[in-house]
Short mmCIF file of C-alpha atoms in Angstrom, two decimals:
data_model
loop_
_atom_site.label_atom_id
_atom_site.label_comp_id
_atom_site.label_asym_id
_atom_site.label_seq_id
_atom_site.Cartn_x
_atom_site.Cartn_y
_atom_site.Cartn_z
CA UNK A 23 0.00 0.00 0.00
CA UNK A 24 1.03 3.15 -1.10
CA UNK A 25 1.48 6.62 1.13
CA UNK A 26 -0.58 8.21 -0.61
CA UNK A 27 -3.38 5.45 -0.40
CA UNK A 28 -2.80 5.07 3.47
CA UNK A 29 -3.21 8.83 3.99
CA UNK A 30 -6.33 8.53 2.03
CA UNK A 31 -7.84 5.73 4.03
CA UNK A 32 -6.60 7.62 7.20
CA UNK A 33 -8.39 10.91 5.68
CA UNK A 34 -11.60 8.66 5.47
CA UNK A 35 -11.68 7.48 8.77
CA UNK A 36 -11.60 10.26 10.45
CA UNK A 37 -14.52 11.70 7.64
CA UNK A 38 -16.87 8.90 9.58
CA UNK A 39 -15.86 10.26 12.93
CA UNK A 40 -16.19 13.95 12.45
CA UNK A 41 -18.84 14.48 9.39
CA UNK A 42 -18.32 17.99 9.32
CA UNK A 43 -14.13 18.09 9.15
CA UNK A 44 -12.75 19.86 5.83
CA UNK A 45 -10.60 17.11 4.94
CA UNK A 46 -8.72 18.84 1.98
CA UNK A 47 -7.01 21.80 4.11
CA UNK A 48 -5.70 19.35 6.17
CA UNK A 49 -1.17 19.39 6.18
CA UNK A 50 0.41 16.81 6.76
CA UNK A 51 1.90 18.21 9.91
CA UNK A 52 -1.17 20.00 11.81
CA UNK A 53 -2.41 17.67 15.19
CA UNK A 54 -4.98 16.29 13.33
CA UNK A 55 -6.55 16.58 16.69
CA UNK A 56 -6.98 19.99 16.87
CA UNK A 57 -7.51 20.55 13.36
CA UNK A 58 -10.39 18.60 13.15
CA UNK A 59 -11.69 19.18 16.85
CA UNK A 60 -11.07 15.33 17.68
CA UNK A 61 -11.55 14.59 21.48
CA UNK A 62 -10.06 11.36 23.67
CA UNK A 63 -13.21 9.09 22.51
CA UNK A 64 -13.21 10.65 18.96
CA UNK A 65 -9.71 9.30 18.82
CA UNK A 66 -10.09 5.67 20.26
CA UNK A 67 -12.98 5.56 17.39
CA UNK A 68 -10.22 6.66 14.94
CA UNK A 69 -7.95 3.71 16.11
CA UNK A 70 -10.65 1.05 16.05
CA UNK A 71 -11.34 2.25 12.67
CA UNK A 72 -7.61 1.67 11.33
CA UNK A 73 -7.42 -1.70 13.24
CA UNK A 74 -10.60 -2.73 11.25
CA UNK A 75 -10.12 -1.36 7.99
CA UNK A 76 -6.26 -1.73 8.30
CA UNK A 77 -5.78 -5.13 10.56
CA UNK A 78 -3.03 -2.70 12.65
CA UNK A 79 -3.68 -2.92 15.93
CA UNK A 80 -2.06 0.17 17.26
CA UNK A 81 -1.17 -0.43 21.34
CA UNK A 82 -2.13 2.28 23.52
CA UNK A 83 1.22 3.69 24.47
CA UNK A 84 1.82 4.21 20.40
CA UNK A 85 -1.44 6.35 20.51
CA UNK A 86 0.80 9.94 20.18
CA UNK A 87 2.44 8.55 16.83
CA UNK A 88 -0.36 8.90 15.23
CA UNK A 89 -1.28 13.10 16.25
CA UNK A 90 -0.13 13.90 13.12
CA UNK A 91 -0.98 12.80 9.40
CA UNK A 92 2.38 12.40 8.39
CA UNK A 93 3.51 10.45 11.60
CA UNK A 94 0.63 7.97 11.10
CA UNK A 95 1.67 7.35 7.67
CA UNK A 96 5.24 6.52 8.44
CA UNK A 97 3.31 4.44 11.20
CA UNK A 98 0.86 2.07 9.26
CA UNK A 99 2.95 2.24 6.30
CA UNK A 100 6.17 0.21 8.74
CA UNK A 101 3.60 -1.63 10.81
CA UNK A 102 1.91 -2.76 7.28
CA UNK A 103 5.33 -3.95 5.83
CA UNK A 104 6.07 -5.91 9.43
CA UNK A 105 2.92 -7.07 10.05
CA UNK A 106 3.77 -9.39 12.63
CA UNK A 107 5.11 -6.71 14.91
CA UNK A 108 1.62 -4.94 14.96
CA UNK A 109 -1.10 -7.48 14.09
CA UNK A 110 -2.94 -7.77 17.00
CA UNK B 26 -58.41 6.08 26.36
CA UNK B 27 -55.50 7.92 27.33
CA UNK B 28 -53.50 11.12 25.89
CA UNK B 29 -49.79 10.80 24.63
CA UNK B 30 -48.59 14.27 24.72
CA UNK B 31 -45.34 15.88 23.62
CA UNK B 32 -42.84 15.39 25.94
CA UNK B 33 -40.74 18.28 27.66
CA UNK B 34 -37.25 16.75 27.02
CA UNK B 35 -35.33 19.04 28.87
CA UNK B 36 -35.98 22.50 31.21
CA UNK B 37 -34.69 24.36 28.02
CA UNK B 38 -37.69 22.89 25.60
CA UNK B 39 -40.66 24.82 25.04
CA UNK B 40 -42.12 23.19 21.81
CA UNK B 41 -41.09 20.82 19.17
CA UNK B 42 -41.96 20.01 15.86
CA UNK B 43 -43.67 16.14 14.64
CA UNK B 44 -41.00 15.02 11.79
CA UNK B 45 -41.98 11.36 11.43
CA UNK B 46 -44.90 9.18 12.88
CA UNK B 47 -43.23 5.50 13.20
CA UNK B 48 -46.79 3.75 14.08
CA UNK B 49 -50.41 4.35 12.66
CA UNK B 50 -54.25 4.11 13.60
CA UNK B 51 -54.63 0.80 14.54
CA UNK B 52 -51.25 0.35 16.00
CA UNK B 53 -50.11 -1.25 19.04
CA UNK B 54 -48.01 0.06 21.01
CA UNK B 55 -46.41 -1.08 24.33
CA UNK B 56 -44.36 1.10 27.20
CA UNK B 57 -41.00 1.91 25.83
CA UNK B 58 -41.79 1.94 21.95
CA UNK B 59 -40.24 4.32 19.77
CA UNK B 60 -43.45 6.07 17.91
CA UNK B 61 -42.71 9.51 16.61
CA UNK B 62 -39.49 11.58 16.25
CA UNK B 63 -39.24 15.14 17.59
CA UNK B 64 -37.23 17.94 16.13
CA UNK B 65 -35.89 20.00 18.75
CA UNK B 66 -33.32 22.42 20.02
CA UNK B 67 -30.92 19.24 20.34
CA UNK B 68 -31.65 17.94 17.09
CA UNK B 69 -34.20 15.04 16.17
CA UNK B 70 -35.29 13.15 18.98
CA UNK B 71 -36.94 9.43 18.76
CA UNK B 72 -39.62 10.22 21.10
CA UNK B 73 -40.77 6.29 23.52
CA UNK B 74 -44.72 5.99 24.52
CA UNK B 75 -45.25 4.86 28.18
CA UNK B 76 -48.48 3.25 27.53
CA UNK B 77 -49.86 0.40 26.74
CA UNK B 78 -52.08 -0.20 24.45
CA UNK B 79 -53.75 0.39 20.69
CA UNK B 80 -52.67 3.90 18.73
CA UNK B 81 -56.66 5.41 17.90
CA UNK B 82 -56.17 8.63 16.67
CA UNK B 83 -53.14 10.62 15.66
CA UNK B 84 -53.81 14.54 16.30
CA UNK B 85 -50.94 16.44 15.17
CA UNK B 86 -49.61 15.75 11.81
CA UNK B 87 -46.11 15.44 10.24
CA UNK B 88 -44.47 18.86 10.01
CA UNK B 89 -46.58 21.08 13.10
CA UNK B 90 -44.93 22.89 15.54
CA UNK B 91 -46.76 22.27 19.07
CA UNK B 92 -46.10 23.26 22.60
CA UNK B 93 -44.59 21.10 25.41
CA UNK B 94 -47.97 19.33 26.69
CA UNK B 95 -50.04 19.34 23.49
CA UNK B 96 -51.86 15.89 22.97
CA UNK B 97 -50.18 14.11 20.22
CA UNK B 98 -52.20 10.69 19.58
CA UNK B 99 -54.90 8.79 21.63
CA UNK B 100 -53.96 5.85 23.00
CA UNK B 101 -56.83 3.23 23.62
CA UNK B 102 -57.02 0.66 26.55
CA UNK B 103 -54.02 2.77 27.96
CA UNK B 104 -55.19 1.84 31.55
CA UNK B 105 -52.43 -0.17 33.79
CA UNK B 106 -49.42 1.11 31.59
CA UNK B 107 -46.40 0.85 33.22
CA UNK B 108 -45.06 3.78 34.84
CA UNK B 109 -43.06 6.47 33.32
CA UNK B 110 -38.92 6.94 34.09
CA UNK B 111 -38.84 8.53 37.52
CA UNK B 112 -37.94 12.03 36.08
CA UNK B 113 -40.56 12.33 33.52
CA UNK B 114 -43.62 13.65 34.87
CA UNK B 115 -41.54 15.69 37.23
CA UNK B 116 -40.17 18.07 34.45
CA UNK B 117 -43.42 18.24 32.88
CA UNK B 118 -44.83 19.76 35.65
CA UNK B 119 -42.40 22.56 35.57
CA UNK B 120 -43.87 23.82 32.83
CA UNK B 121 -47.52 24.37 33.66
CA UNK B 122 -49.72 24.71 30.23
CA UNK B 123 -50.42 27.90 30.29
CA UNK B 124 -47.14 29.54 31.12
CA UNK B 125 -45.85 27.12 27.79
CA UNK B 126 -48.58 28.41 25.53
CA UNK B 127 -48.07 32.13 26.70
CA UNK B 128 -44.09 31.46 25.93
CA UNK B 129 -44.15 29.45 23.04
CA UNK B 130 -43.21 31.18 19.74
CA UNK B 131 -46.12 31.81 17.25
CA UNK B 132 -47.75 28.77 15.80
CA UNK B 133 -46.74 28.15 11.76
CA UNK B 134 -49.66 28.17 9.28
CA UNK B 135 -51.05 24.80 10.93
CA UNK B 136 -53.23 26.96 13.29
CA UNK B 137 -54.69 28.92 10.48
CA UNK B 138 -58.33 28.16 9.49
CA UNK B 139 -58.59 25.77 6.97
CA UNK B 140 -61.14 27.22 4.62
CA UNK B 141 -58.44 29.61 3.55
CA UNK B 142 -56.46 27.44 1.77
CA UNK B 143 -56.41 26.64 -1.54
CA UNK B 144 -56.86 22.82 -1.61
CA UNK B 145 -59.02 20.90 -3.61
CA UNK B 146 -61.57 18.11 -1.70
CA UNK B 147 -59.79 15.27 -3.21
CA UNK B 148 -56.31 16.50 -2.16
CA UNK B 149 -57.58 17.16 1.18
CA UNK B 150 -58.53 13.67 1.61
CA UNK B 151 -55.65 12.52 0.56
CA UNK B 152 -53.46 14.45 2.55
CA UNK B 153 -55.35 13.65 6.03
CA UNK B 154 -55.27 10.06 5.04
CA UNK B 155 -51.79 10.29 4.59
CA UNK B 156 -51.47 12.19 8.10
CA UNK B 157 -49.74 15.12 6.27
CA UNK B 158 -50.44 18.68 7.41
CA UNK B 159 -51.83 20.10 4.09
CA UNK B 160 -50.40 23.88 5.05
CA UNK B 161 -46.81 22.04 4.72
CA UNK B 162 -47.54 21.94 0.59
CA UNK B 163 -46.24 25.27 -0.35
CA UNK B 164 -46.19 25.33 -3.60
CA UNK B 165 -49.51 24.34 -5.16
CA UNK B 166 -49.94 24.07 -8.95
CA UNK B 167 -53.61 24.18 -9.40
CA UNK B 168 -55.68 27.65 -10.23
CA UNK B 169 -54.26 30.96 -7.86
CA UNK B 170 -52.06 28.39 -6.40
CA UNK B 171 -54.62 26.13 -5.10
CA UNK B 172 -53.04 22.51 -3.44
CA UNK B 173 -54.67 19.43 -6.33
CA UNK B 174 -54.54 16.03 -5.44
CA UNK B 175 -50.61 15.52 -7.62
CA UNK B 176 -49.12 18.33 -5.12
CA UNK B 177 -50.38 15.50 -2.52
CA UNK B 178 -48.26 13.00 -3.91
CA UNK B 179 -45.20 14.80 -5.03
CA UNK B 180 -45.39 16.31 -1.69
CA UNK B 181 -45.69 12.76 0.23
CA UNK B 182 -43.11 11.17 -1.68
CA UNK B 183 -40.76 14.15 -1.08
CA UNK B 184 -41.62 14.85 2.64
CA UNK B 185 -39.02 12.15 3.47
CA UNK B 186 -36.42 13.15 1.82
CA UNK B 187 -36.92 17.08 2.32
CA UNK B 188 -36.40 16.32 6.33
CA UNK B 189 -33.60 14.51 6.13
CA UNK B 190 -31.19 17.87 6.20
CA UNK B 191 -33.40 19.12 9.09
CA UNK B 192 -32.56 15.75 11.01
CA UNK B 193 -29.40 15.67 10.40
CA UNK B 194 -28.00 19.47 10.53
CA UNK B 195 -28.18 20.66 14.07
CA UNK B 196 -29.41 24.26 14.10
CA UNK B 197 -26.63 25.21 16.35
CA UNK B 198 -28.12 28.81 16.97
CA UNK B 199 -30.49 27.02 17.85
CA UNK B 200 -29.01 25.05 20.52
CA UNK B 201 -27.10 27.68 21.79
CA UNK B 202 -30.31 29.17 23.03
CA UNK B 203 -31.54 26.46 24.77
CA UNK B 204 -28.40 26.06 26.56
CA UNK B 205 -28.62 30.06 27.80
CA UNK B 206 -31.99 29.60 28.50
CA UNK B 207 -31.63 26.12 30.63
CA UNK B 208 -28.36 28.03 32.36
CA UNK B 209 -30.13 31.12 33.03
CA UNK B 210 -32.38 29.55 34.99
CA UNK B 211 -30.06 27.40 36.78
CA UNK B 212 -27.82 30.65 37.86
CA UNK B 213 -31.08 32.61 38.78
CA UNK B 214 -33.14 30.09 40.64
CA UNK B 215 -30.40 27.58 42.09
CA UNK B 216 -27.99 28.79 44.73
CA UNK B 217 -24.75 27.21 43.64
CA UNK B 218 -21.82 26.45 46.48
CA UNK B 219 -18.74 24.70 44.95
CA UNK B 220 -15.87 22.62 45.99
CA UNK B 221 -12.93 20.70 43.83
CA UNK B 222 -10.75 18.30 45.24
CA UNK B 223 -6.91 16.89 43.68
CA UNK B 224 -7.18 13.02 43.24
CA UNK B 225 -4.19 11.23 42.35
CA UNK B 226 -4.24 9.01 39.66
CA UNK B 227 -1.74 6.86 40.03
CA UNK B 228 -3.18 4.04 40.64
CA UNK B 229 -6.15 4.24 38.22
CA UNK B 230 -3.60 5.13 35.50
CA UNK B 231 -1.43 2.20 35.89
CA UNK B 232 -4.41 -0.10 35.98
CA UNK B 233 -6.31 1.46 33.06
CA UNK B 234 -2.62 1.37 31.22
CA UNK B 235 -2.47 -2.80 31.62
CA UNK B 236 -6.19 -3.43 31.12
CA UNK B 237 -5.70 -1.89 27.74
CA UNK B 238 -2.36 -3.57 27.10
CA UNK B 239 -4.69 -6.94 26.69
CA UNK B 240 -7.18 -5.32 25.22
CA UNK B 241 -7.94 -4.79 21.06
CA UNK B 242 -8.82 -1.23 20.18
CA UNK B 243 -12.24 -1.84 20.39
CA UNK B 244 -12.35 -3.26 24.16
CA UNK B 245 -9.89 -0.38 25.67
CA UNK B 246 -11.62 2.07 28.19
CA UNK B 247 -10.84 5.86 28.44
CA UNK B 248 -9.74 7.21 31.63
CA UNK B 249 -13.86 8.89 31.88
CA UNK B 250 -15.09 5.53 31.97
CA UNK B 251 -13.57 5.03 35.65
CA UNK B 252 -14.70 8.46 36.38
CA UNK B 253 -18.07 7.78 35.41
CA UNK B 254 -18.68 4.75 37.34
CA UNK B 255 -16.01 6.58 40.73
CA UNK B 256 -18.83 9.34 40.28
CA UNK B 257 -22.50 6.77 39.89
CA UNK B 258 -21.15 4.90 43.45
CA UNK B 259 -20.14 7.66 45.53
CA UNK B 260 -23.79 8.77 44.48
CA UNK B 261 -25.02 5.63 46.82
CA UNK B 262 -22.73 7.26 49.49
CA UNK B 263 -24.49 10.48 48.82
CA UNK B 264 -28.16 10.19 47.72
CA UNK B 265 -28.99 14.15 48.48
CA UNK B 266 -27.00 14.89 45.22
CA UNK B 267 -28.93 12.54 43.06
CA UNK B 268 -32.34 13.77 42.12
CA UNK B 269 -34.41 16.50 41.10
CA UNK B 270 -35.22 19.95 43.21
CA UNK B 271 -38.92 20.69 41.95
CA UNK B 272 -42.01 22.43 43.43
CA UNK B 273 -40.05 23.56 46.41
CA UNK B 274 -38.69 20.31 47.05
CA UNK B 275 -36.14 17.71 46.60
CA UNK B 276 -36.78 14.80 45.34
CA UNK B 277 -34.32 12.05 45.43
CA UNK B 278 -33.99 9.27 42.85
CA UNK B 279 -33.63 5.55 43.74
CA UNK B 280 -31.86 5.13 40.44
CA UNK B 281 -28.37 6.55 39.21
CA UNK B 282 -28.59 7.99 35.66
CA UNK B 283 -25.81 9.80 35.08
CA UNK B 284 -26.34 12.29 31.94
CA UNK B 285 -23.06 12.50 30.64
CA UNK B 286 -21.87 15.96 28.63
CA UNK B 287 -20.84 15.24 25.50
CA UNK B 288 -19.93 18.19 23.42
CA UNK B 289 -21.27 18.16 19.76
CA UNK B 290 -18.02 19.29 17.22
CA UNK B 291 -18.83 23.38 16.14
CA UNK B 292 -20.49 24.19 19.55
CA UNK B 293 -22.95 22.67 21.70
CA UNK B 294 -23.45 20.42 24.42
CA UNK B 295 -25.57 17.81 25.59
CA UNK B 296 -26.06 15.32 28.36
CA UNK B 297 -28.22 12.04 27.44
CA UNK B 298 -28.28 9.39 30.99
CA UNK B 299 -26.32 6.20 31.14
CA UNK B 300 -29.08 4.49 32.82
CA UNK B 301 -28.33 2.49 35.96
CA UNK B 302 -24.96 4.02 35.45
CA UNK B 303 -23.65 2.47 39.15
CA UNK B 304 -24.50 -1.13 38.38
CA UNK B 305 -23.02 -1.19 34.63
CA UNK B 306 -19.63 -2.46 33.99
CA UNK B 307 -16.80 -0.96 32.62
CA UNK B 308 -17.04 -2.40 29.49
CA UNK B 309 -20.96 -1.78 29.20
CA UNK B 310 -20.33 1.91 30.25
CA UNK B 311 -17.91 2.16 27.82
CA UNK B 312 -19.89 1.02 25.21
CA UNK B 313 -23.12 2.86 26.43
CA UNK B 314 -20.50 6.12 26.04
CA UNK B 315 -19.01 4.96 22.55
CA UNK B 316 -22.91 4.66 21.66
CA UNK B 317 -23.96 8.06 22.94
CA UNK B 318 -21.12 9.88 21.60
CA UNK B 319 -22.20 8.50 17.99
CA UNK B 320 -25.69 9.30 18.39
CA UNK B 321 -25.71 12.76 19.92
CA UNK B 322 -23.36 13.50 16.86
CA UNK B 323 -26.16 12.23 14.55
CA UNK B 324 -28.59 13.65 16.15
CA UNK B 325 -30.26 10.32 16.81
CA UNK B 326 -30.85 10.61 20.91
CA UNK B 327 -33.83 8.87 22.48
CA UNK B 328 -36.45 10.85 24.95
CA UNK B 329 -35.94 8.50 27.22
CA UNK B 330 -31.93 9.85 27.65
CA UNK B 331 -32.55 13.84 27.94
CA UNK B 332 -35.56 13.67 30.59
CA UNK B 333 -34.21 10.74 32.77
CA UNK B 334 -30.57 12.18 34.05
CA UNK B 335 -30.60 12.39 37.57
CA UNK B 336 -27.30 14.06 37.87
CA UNK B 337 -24.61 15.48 34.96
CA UNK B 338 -21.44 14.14 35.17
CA UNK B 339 -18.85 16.64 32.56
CA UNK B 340 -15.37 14.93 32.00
CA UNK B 341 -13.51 17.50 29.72
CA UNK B 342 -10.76 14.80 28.30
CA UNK B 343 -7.30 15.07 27.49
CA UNK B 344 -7.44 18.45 25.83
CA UNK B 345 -9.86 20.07 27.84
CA UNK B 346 -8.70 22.45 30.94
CA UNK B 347 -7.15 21.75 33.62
CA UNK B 348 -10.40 22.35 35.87
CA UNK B 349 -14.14 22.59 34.94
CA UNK B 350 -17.10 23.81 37.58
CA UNK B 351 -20.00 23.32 35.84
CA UNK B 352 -23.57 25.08 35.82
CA UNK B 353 -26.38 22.35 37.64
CA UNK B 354 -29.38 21.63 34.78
CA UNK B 355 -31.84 22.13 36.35
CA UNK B 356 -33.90 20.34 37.88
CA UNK B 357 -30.93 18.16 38.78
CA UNK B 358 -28.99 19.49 42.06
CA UNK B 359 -25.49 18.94 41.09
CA UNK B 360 -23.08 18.44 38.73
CA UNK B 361 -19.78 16.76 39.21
CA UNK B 362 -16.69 18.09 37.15
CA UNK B 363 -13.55 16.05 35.87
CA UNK B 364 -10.82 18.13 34.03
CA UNK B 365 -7.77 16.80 31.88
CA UNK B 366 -5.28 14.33 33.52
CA UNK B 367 -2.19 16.24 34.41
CA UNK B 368 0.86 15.14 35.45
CA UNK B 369 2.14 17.16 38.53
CA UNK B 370 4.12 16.91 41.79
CA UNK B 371 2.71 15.20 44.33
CA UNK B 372 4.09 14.37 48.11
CA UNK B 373 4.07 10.58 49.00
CA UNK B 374 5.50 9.77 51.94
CA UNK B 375 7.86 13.31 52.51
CA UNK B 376 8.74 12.46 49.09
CA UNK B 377 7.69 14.40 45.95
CA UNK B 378 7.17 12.38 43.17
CA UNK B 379 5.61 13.14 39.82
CA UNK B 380 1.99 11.62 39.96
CA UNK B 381 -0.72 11.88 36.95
CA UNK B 382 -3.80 14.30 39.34
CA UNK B 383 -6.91 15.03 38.21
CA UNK B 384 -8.73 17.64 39.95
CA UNK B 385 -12.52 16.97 40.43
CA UNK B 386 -15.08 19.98 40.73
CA UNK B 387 -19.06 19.47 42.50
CA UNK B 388 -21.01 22.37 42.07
CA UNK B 389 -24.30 21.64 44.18
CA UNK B 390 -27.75 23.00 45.26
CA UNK B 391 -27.42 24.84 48.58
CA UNK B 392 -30.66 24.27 49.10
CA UNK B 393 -30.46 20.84 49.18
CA UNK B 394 -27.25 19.97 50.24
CA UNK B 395 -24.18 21.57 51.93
CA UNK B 396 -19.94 21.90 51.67
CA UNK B 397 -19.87 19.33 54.22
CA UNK B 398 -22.05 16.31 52.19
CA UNK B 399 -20.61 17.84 49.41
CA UNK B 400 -16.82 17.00 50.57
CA UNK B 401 -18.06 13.75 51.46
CA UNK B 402 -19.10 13.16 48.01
CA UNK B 403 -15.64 14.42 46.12
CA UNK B 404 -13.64 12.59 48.90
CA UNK B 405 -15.47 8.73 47.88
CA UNK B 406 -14.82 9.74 44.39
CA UNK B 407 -11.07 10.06 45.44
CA UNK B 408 -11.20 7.06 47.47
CA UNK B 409 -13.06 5.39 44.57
CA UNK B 410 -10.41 6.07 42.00
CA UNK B 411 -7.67 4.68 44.11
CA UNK B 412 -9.07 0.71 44.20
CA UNK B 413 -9.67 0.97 40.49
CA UNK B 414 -9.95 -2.98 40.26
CA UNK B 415 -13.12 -2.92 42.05
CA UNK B 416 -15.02 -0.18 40.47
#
């Protein structure tokens, strides 16, 4: 899977959580929590989301690796080519 | 024969306006049935019945605007339904009739005599068997406008889909109304005292951090969730905070239903009860939260959940303040506050270590209660949080 294709899927997700979220003025490098007004339970929604869609079951302590769009890239896209590591 | 009437869902709600009718004439119905949903200040509601028995006539028709109280279907062989939730006919009665109809805003055309408009007998027909208010049609294509029997139809078929913006877009004007209206009162009418308290979380952090360790994304718990069920059982400890302050009195509530605050994304709030909040698990509260969350969002909340709260409980998260003393709704007597989960010096033993705190707010009815049941309360909530196994 490509970046690009993960940071779509990501940009999807978070679409279902927060309906009303402009998705296209969204950097790569903004807190995707504040940008799109994301609180705590908005965000454990987010991470079910990826572990269903994605099979990546991110542990809780990873949780602030994935605050920005760019860091959660770089994150599914290694735990996606080492599947073992994150496949929960 | 008995009278199901629209529900006051909420001390902020006035009137509401009939988008869908989910039964018919003929109908029956049984106590805790979904049959109509409500459009209101907090979005669409799916309004229960808590009768029992067969639907005979259905009064007001898709698309009015009525008042708090007004009679919205007969209900036959209604007698020996069961009871309503405990909070229910209580905030009805704040609002007697008359003070509603003398506040409520100006009716829409639906009050209007009916000879005046321009609808043709067969349409007519039509349109009441169809339980569609005919005043709804604006745009009629007959002679000087007049409503024929097509505009029925195209209307009908339409009616659906021309609500379905209204249901889902939350007027947040609107909302923001109700909420200064339901806090006005509560600042004029209820004399608030105050007290926060510093509870360490060490302990309830560690455990929450290897419960979720185990645990796939779906079955984690958020730090609320032990706040939530800390704050339902030090309500046993503390029953004069858990109920409803009406007529001149307090009445206290056998049951816990926490209404938990859940803020809606572009401003608003609102606080749907976790019924039986004390007795859930963690896992069901978490789910009843994850469920809540979604709904409120959609605007998709029962009646049931805004008129049964006996108590709000408002956890702010992790980027919320560090503090939060909330405003009581009335006719609840308190509110209990949880603000973000800081990590800050803290003295154990002579020894200062760094500990995550969280510092929990009450803001009570002096008329009820006082400081000192009050400091009770936030001190079991403390104690609470520090045996987090057994919560």
């Amino acid at each position: 899977m490509t970046d690009a294709e993960i940071r779509a899927i990501v940009l999807e997700l978070i679409g279902d959580i927060a309906p009303e979220a402009d998705l296209a003025s969204a950097r790569d490098e903004d807190d995707i929590r504040e940008i799109f007004d994301l609180d705590s339970m908005d965000f454990a929604n987010l991470v079910v989301a990826i572990h269903d869609r994605l099979g990546v079951n991110i542990p809780e302590a990873h949780y602030n690796q994935l605050f920005t769009l760019e860091c959660a890239i770089a994150y599914l896209h290694d735990a996606l080519t080492q599947p073992k590591q994150n496949d929960g | 024969m008995s009278a199901f009437k629209m529900p006051a869902l909420g001390a902020d709600m006035e009137a509401g306006t009939l988008v869908e009718w989910l039964v018919k004439p003929g109908d029956r119905v049984k106590s805790g049935d979904v049959v109509a949903v409500v459009e209101t200040q907090k979005g669409a509601i799916e309004v229960e019945i808590f009768l029992e028995g067969v639907v005979s006539n259905i009064l007001v028709p898709v698309g009015a605007r009525v008042p708090v109280g007004t009679v919205l279907a007969q209900i036959e062989g209604a007698e020996g339904a069961a009871p309503p939730p405990p909070l229910e006919p209580a905030a009805a009665a704040l609002k007697p009739a008359p003070q509603v109809l003398a506040q409520a805003p100006p009716m829409p055309a639906i009050t209007a005599p009916s000879s005046r408009l321009k609808i043709t007998p067969a349409a007519r027909r039509r349109a009441t068997a169809l339980s569609l208010d005919p005043t709804m049609i604006v745009k009629g294509t007959g002679v000087e406008g007049s409503i024929r029997l097509a505009d029925v139809e195209t209307y009908a078929s339409g009616a659906k889909l021309a609500r379905c913006p209204a249901k889902i877009g939350l007027d947040l004007s609107q909302m923001r109304q109700a909420i200064a209206a339901a806090m006005s009162r509560s600042k004029r009418e209820i004399p608030h005292y105050y007290l926060t308290e510093t509870v360490d979380l060490h302990a309830a952090s560690t455990w929450i951090e290897r419960y979720n360790a185990e645990k796939t994304p779906v079955e984690r718990i958020l730090p609320a969730v032990l706040f939530l069920k800390a704050a339902a059982l030090a309500l046993r400890e503390q029953p004069h905070l858990n109920g409803a302050y009406e007529n001149g009195a307090f009445i206290p509530s056998s049951s816990i239903h926490i209404g938990w605050a859940i803020s809606l994304r572009g401003g608003g709030l609102i606080a749907p009860a976790i019924r039986d909040t004390d007795r859930k698990s963690l896992a069901e509260l978490m789910a009843a939260m994850r469920d809540l969350v979604e709904r409120a969002r959609r605007g998709n909340l029962r009646s049931s959940e805004l008129t049964s709260p006996t108590i709000t409980v408002t956890s702010v998260g992790d980027r919320g303040a560090e503090s939060v003393t909330g405003v009581i709704y009335p006719p609840q007597v308190a509110i209990v506050g949880f603000g973000r989960v800081v990590a800050r010096p803290w003295v154990v033993d002579g020894r200062i270590e760094s500990h995550p705190l969280v510092t929990v707010s009450l803001a009570a009815d002096h008329r009820v209660t006082d400081g000192h049941i009050g400091g009770l309360y936030l001190a079991a909530v403390g104690r609470l949080l520090q045996e987090p196994d057994k919560l």
